[in-house]
mmCIF file with all atom_site columns, C-alpha atoms in Angstrom:
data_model
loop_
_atom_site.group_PDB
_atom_site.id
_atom_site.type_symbol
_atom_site.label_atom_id
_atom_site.label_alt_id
_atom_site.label_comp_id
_atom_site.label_asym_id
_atom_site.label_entity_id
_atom_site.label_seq_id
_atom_site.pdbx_PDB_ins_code
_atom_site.Cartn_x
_atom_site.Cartn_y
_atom_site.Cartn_z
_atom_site.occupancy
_atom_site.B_iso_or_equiv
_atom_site.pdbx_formal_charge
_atom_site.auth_seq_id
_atom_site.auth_comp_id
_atom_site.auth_asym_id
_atom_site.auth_atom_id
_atom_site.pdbx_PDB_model_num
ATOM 1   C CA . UNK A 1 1   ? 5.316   -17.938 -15.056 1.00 66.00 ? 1   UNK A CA 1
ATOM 2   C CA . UNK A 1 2   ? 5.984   -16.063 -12.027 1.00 73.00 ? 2   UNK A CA 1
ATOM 3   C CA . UNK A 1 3   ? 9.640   -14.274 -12.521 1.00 82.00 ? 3   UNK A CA 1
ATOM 4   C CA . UNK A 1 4   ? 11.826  -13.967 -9.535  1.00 88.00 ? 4   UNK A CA 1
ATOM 5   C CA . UNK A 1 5   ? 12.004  -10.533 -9.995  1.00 89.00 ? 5   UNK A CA 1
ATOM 6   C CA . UNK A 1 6   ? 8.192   -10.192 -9.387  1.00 93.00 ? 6   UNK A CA 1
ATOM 7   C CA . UNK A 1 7   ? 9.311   -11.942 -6.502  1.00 93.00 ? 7   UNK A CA 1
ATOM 8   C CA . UNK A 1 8   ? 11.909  -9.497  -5.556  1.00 94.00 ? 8   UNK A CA 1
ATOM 9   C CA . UNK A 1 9   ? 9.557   -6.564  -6.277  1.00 95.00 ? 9   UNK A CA 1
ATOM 10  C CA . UNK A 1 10  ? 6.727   -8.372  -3.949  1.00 94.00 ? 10  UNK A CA 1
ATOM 11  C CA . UNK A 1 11  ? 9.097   -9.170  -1.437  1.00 94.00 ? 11  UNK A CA 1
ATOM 12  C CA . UNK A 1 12  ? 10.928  -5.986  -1.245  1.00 94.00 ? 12  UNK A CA 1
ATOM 13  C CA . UNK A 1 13  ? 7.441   -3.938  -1.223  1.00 95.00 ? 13  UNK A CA 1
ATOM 14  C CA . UNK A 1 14  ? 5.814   -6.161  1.736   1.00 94.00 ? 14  UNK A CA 1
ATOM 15  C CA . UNK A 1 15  ? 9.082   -5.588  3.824   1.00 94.00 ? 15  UNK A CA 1
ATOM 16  C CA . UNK A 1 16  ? 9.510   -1.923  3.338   1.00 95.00 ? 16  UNK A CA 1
ATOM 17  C CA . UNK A 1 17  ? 5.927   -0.861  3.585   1.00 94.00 ? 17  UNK A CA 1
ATOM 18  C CA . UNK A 1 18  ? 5.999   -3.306  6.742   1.00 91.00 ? 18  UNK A CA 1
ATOM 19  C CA . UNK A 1 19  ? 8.709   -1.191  8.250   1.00 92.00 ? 19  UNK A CA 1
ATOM 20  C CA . UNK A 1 20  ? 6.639   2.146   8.071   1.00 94.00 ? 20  UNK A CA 1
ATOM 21  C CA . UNK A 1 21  ? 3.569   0.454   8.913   1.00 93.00 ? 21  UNK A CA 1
ATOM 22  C CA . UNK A 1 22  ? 5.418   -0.696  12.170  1.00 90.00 ? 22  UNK A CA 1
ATOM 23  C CA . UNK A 1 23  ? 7.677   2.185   13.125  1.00 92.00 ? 23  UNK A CA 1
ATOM 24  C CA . UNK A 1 24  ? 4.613   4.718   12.614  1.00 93.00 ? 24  UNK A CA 1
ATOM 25  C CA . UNK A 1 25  ? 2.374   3.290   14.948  1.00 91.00 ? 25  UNK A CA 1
ATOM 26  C CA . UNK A 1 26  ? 6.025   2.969   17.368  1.00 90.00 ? 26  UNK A CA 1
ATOM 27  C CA . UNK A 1 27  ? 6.977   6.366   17.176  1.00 92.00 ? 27  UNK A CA 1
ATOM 28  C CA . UNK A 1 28  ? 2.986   7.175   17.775  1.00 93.00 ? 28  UNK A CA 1
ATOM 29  C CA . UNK A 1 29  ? 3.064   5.083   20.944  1.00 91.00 ? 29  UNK A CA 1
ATOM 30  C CA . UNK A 1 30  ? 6.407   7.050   22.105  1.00 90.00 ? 30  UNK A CA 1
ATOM 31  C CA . UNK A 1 31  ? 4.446   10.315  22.603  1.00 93.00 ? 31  UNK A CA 1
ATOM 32  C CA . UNK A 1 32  ? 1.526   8.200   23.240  1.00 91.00 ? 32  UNK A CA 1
ATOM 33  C CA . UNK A 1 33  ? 1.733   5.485   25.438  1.00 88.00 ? 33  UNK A CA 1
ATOM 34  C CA . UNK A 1 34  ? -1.415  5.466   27.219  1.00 89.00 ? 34  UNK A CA 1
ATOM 35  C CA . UNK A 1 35  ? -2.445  3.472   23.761  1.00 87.00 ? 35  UNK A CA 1
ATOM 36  C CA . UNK A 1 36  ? -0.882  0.944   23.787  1.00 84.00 ? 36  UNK A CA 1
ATOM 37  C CA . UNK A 1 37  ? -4.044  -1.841  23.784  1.00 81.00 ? 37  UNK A CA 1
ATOM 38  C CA . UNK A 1 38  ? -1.683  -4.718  24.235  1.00 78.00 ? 38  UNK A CA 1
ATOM 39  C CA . UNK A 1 39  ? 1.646   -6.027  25.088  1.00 78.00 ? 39  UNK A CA 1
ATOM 40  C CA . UNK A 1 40  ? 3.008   -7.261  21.903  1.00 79.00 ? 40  UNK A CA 1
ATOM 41  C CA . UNK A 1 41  ? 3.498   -3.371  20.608  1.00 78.00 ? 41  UNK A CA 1
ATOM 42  C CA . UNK A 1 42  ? 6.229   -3.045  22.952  1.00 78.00 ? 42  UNK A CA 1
ATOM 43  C CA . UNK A 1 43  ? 8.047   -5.210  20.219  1.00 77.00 ? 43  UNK A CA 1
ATOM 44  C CA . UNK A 1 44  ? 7.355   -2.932  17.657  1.00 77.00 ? 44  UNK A CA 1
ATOM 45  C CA . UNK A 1 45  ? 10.496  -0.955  17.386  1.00 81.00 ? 45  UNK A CA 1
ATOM 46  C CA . UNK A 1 46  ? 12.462  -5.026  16.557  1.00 82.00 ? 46  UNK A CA 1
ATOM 47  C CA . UNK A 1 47  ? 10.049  -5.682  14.218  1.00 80.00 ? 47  UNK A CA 1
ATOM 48  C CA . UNK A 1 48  ? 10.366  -2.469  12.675  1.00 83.00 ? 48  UNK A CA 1
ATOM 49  C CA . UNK A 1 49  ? 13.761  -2.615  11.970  1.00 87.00 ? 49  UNK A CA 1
ATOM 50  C CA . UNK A 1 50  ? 14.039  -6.618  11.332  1.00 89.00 ? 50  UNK A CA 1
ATOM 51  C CA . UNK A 1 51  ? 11.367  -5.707  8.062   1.00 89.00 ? 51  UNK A CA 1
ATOM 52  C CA . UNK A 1 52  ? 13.791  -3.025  7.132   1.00 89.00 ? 52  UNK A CA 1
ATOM 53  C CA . UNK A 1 53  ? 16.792  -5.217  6.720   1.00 92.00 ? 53  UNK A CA 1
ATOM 54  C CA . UNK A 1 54  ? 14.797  -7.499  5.416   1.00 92.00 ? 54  UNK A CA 1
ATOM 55  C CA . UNK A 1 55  ? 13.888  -4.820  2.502   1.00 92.00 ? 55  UNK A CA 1
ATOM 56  C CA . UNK A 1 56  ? 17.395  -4.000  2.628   1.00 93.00 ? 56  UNK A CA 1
ATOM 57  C CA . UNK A 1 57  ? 18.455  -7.527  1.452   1.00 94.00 ? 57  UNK A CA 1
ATOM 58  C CA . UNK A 1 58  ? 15.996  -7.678  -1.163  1.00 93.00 ? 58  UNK A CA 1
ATOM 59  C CA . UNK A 1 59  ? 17.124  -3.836  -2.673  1.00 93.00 ? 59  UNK A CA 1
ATOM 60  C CA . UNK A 1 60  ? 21.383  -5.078  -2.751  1.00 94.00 ? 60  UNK A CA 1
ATOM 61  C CA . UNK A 1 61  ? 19.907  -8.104  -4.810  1.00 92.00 ? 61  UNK A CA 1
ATOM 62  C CA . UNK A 1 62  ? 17.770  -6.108  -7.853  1.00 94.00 ? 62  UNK A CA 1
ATOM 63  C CA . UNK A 1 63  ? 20.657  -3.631  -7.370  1.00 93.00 ? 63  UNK A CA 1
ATOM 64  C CA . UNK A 1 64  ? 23.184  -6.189  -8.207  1.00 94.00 ? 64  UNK A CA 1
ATOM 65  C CA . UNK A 1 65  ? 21.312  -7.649  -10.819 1.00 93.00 ? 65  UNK A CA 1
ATOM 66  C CA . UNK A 1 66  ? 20.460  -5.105  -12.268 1.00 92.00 ? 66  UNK A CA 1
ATOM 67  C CA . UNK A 1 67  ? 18.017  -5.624  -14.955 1.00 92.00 ? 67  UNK A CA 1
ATOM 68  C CA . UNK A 1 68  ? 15.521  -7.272  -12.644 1.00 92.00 ? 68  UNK A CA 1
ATOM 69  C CA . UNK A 1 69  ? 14.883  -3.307  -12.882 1.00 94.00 ? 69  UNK A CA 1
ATOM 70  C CA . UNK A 1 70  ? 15.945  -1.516  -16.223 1.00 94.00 ? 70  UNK A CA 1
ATOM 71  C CA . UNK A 1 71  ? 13.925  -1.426  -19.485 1.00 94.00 ? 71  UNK A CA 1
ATOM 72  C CA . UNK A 1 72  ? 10.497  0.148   -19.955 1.00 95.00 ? 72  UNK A CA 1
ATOM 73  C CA . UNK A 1 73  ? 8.830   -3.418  -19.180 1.00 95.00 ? 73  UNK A CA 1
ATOM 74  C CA . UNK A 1 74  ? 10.432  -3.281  -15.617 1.00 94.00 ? 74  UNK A CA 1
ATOM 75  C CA . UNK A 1 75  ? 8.829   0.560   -15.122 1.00 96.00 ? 75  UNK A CA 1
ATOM 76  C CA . UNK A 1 76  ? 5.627   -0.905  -16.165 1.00 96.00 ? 76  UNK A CA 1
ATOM 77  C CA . UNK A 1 77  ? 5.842   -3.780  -13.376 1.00 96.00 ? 77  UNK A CA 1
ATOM 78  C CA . UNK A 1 78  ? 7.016   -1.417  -10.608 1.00 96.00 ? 78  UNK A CA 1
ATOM 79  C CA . UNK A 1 79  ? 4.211   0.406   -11.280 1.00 97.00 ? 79  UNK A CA 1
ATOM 80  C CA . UNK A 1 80  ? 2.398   -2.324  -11.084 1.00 97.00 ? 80  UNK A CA 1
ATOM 81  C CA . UNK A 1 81  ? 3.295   -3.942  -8.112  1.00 97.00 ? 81  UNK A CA 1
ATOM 82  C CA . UNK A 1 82  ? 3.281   -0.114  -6.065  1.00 98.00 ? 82  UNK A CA 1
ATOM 83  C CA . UNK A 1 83  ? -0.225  0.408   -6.649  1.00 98.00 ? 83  UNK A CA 1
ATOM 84  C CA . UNK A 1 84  ? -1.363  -3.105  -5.909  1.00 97.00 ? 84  UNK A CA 1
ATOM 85  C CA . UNK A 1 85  ? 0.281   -2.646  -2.359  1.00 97.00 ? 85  UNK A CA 1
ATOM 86  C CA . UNK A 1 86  ? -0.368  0.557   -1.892  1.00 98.00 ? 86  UNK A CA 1
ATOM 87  C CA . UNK A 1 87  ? -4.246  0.378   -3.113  1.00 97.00 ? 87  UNK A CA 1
ATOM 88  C CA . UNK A 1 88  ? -4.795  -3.312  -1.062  1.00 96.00 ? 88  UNK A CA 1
ATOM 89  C CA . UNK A 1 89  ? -3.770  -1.753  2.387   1.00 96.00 ? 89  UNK A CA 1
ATOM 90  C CA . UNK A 1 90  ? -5.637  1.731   1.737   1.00 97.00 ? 90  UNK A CA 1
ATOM 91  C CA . UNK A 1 91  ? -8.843  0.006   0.898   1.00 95.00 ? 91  UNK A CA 1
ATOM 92  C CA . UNK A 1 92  ? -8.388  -2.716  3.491   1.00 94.00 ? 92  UNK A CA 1
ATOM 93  C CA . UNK A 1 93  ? -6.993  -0.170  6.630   1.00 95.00 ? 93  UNK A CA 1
ATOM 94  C CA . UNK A 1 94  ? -9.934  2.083   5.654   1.00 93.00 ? 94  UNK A CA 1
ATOM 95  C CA . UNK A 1 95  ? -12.783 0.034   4.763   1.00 88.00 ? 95  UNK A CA 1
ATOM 96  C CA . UNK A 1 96  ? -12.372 -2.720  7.399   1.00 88.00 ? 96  UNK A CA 1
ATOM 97  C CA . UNK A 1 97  ? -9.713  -1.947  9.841   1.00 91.00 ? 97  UNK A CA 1
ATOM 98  C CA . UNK A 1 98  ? -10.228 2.141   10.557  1.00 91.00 ? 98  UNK A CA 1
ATOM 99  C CA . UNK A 1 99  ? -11.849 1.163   14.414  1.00 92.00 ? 99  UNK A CA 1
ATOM 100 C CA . UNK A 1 100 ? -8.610  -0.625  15.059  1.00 91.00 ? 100 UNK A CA 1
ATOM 101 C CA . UNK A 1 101 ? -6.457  2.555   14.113  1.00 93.00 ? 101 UNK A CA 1
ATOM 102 C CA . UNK A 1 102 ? -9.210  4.674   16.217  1.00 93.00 ? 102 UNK A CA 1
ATOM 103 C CA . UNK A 1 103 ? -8.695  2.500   19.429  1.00 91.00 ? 103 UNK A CA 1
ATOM 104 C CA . UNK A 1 104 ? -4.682  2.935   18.715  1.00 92.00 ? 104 UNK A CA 1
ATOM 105 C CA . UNK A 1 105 ? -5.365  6.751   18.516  1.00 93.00 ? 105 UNK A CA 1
ATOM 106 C CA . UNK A 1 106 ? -4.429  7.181   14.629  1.00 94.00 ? 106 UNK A CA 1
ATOM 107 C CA . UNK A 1 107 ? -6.261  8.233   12.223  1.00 95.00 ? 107 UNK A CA 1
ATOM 108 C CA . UNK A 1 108 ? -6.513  5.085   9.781   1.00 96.00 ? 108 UNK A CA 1
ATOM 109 C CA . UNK A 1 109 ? -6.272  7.475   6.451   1.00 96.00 ? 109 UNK A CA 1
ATOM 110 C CA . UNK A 1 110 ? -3.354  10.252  7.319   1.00 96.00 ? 110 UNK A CA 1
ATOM 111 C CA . UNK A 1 111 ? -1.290  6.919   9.147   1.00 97.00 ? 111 UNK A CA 1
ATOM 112 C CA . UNK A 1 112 ? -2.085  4.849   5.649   1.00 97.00 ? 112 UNK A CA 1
ATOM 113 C CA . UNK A 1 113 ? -0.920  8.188   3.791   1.00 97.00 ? 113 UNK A CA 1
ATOM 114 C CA . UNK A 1 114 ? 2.279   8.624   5.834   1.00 98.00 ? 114 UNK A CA 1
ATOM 115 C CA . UNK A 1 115 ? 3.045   5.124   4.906   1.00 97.00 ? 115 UNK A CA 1
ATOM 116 C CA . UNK A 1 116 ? 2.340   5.069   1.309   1.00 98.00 ? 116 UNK A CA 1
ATOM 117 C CA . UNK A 1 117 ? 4.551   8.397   1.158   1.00 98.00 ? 117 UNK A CA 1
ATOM 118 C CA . UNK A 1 118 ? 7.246   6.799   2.641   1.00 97.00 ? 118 UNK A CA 1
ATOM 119 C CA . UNK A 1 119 ? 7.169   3.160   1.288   1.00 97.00 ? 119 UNK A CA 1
ATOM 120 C CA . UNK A 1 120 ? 6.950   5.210   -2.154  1.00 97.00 ? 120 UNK A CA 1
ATOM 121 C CA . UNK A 1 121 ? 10.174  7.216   -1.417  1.00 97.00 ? 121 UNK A CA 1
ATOM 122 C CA . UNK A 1 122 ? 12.321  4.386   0.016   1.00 96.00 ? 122 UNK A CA 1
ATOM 123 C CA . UNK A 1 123 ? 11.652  2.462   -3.323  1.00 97.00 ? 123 UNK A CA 1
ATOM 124 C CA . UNK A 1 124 ? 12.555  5.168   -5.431  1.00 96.00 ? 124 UNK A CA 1
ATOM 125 C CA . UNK A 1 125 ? 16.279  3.824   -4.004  1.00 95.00 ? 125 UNK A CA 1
ATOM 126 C CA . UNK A 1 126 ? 15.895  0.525   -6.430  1.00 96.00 ? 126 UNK A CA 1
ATOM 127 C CA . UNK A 1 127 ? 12.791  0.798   -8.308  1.00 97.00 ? 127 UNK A CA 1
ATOM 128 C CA . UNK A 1 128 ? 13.425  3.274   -11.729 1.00 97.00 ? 128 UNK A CA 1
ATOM 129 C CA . UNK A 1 129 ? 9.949   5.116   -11.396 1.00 97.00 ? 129 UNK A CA 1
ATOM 130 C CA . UNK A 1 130 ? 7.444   5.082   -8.478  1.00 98.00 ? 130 UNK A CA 1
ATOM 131 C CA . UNK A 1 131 ? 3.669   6.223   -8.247  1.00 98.00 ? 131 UNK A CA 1
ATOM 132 C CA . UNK A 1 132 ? 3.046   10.237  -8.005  1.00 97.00 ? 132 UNK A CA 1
ATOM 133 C CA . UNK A 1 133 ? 0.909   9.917   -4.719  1.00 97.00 ? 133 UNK A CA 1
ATOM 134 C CA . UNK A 1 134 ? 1.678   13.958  -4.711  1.00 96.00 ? 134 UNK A CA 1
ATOM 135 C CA . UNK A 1 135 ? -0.995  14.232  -7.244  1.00 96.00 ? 135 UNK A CA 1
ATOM 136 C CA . UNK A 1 136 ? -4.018  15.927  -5.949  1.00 93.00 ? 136 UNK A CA 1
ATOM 137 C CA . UNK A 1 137 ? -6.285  13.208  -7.633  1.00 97.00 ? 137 UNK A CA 1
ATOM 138 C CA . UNK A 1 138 ? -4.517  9.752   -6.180  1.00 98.00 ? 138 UNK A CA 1
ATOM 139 C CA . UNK A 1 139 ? -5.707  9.620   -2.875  1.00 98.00 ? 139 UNK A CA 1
ATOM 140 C CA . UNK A 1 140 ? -9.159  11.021  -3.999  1.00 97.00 ? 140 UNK A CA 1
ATOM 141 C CA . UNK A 1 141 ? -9.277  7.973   -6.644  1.00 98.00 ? 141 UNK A CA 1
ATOM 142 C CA . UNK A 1 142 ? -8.539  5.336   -3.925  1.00 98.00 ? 142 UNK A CA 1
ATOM 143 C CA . UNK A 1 143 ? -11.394 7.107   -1.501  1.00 97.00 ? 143 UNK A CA 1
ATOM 144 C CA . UNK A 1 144 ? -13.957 6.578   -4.128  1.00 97.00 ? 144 UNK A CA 1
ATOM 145 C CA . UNK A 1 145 ? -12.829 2.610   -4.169  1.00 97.00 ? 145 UNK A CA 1
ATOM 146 C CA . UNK A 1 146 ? -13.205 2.502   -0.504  1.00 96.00 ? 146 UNK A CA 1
ATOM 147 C CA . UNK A 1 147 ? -16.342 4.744   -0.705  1.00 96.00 ? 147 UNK A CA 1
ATOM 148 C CA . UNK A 1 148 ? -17.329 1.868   -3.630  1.00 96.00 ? 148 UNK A CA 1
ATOM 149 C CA . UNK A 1 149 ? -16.548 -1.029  -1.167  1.00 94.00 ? 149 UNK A CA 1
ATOM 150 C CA . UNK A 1 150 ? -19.238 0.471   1.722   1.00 94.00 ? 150 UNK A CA 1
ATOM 151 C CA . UNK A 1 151 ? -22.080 0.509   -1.198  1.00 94.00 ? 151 UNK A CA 1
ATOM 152 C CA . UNK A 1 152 ? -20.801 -3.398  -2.042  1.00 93.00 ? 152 UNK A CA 1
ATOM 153 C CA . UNK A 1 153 ? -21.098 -4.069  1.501   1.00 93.00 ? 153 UNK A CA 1
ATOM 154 C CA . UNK A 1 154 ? -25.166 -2.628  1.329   1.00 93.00 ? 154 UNK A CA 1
ATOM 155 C CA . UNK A 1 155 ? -25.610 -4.787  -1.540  1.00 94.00 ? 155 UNK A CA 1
ATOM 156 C CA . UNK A 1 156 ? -24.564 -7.721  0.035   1.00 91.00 ? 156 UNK A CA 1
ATOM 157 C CA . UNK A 1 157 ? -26.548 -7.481  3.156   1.00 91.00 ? 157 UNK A CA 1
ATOM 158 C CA . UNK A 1 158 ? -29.993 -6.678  1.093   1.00 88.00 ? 158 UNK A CA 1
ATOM 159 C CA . UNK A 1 159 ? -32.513 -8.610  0.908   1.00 89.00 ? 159 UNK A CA 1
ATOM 160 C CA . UNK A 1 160 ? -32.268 -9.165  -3.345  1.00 87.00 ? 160 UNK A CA 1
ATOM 161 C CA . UNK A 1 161 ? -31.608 -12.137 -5.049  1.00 89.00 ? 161 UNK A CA 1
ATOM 162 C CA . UNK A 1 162 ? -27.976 -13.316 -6.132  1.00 90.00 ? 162 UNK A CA 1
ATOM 163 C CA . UNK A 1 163 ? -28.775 -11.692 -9.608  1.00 91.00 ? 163 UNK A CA 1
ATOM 164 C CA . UNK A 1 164 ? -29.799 -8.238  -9.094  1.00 92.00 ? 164 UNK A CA 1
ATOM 165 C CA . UNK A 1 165 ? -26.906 -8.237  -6.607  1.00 90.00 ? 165 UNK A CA 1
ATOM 166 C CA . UNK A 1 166 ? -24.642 -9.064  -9.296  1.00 92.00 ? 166 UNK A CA 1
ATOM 167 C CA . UNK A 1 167 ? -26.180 -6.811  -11.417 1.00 94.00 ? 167 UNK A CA 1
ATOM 168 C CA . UNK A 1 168 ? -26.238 -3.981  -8.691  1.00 94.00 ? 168 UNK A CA 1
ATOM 169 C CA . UNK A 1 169 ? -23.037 -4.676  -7.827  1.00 95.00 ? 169 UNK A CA 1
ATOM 170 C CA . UNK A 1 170 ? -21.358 -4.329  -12.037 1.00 96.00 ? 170 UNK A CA 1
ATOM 171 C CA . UNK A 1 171 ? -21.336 -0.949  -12.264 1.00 96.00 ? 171 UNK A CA 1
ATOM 172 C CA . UNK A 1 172 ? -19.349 -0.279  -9.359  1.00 97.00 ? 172 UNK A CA 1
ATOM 173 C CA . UNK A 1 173 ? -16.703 -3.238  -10.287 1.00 97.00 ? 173 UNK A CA 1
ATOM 174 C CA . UNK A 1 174 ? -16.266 -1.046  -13.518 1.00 97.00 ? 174 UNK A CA 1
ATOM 175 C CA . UNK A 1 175 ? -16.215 2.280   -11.357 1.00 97.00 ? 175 UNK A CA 1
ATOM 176 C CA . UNK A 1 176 ? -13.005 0.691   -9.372  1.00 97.00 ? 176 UNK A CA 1
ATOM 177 C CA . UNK A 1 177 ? -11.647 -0.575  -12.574 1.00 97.00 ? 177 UNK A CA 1
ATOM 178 C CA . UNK A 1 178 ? -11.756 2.374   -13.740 1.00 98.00 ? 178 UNK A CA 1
ATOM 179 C CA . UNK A 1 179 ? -10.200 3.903   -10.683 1.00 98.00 ? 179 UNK A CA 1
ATOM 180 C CA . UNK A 1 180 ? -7.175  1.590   -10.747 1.00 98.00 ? 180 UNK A CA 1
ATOM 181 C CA . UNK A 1 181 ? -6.540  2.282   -14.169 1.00 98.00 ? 181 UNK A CA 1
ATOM 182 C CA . UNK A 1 182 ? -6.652  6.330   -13.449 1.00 98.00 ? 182 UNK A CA 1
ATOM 183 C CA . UNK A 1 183 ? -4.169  5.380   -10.850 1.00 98.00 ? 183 UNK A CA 1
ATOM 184 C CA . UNK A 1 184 ? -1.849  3.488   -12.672 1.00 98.00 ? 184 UNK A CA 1
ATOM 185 C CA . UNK A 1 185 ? -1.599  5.612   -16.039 1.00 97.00 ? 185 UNK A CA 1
ATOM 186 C CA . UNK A 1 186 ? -0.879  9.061   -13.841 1.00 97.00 ? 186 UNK A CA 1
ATOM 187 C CA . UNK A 1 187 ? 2.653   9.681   -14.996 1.00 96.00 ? 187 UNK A CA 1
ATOM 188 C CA . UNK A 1 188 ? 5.015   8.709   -12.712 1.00 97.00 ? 188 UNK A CA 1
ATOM 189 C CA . UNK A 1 189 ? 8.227   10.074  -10.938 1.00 97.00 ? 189 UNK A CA 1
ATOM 190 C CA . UNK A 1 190 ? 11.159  9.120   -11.959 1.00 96.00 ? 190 UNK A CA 1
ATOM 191 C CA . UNK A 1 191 ? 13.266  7.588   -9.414  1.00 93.00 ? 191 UNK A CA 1
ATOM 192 C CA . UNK A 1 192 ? 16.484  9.862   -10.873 1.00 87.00 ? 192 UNK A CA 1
ATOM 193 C CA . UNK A 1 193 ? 14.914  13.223  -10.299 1.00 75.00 ? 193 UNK A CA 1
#
């Protein structure tokens, strides 16, 4: 069921958002070294560019097949697969990892934003439309899923039983549903312009 080119879109997504992740927090390290917590980020600036090539590869092979990424079906999946990467490391960096960005000295949500920008630029190379994270209401929409996860995170550690936590816990599943789908039907940029 699974297509290679949801493959190639996965693939190509996990390298090139890899590469800013990386060569952000290296460049961040250049001007501030005194954070450096550890040893393996003097590495960084490899890794960073080993992910890049990597995302490289994987944008000459939908480029020379070409219809991995033409038709309105393919817009729909690039879509797709942009905000599931995009919304899965905003939620996670922001909801569970922000103290590790604070003891790097970044600021978990303008270093998550800086990479989403970027990851969403460098695949408007292959990909025929990418997400509008310009408009004014997408970052807002993914606060209020990580503001969503902190009140799912109260739930849990109550003292109710498993149903009222389930039950507690339904109308903010819809609320993020809801979110997601906000997200994904905001017109997009075409890739061309």
């Amino acid at each position: 069921f699974f297509k290679p080119k949801f493959i190639f879109y996965a693939t190509y997504l996990s390298e090139k958002i890899g590469y800013w992740r990386y060569i952000a927090i290296y460049r961040h390290f250049e001007k501030n070294p005194n954070n450096k917590i550890f040893p393996i980020f003097n590495f960084f600036e490899n890794w960073c560019q080993d992910e890049n090539r990597h995302g490289d590869f994987f944008d000459a092979l939908m480029k020379s097949q070409p219809a991995t990424v033409r038709g309105f079906q393919a817009k729909l999946w690039c879509r797709f697969f942009l905000l599931a990467v995009f919304a899965t490391m905003y939620i996670r960096d922001l909801g569970t990892k922000k103290d590790f960005y604070g003891a790097l000295g970044l600021n978990a949500r303008e270093y998550d934003q800086f990479v989403i920008n970027k990851t969403n630029e460098t695949s408007a190379r292959v990909f025929p439309v990418v997400l509008n994270v310009y408009d004014q209401s997408f970052y807002q929409r993914l606060d209020k899923i990580v503001e969503n996860g902190t009140h799912l995170s109260k739930i849990d550690k109550g003292n109710n039983n498993k149903f009222i936590k389930v039950l507690s816990k339904l109308p903010i599943f819809i609320s993020n549903g809801y979110q997601l789908i906000r997200l994904y039907l905001l017109k997009p940029l075409k890739s061309e312009d």
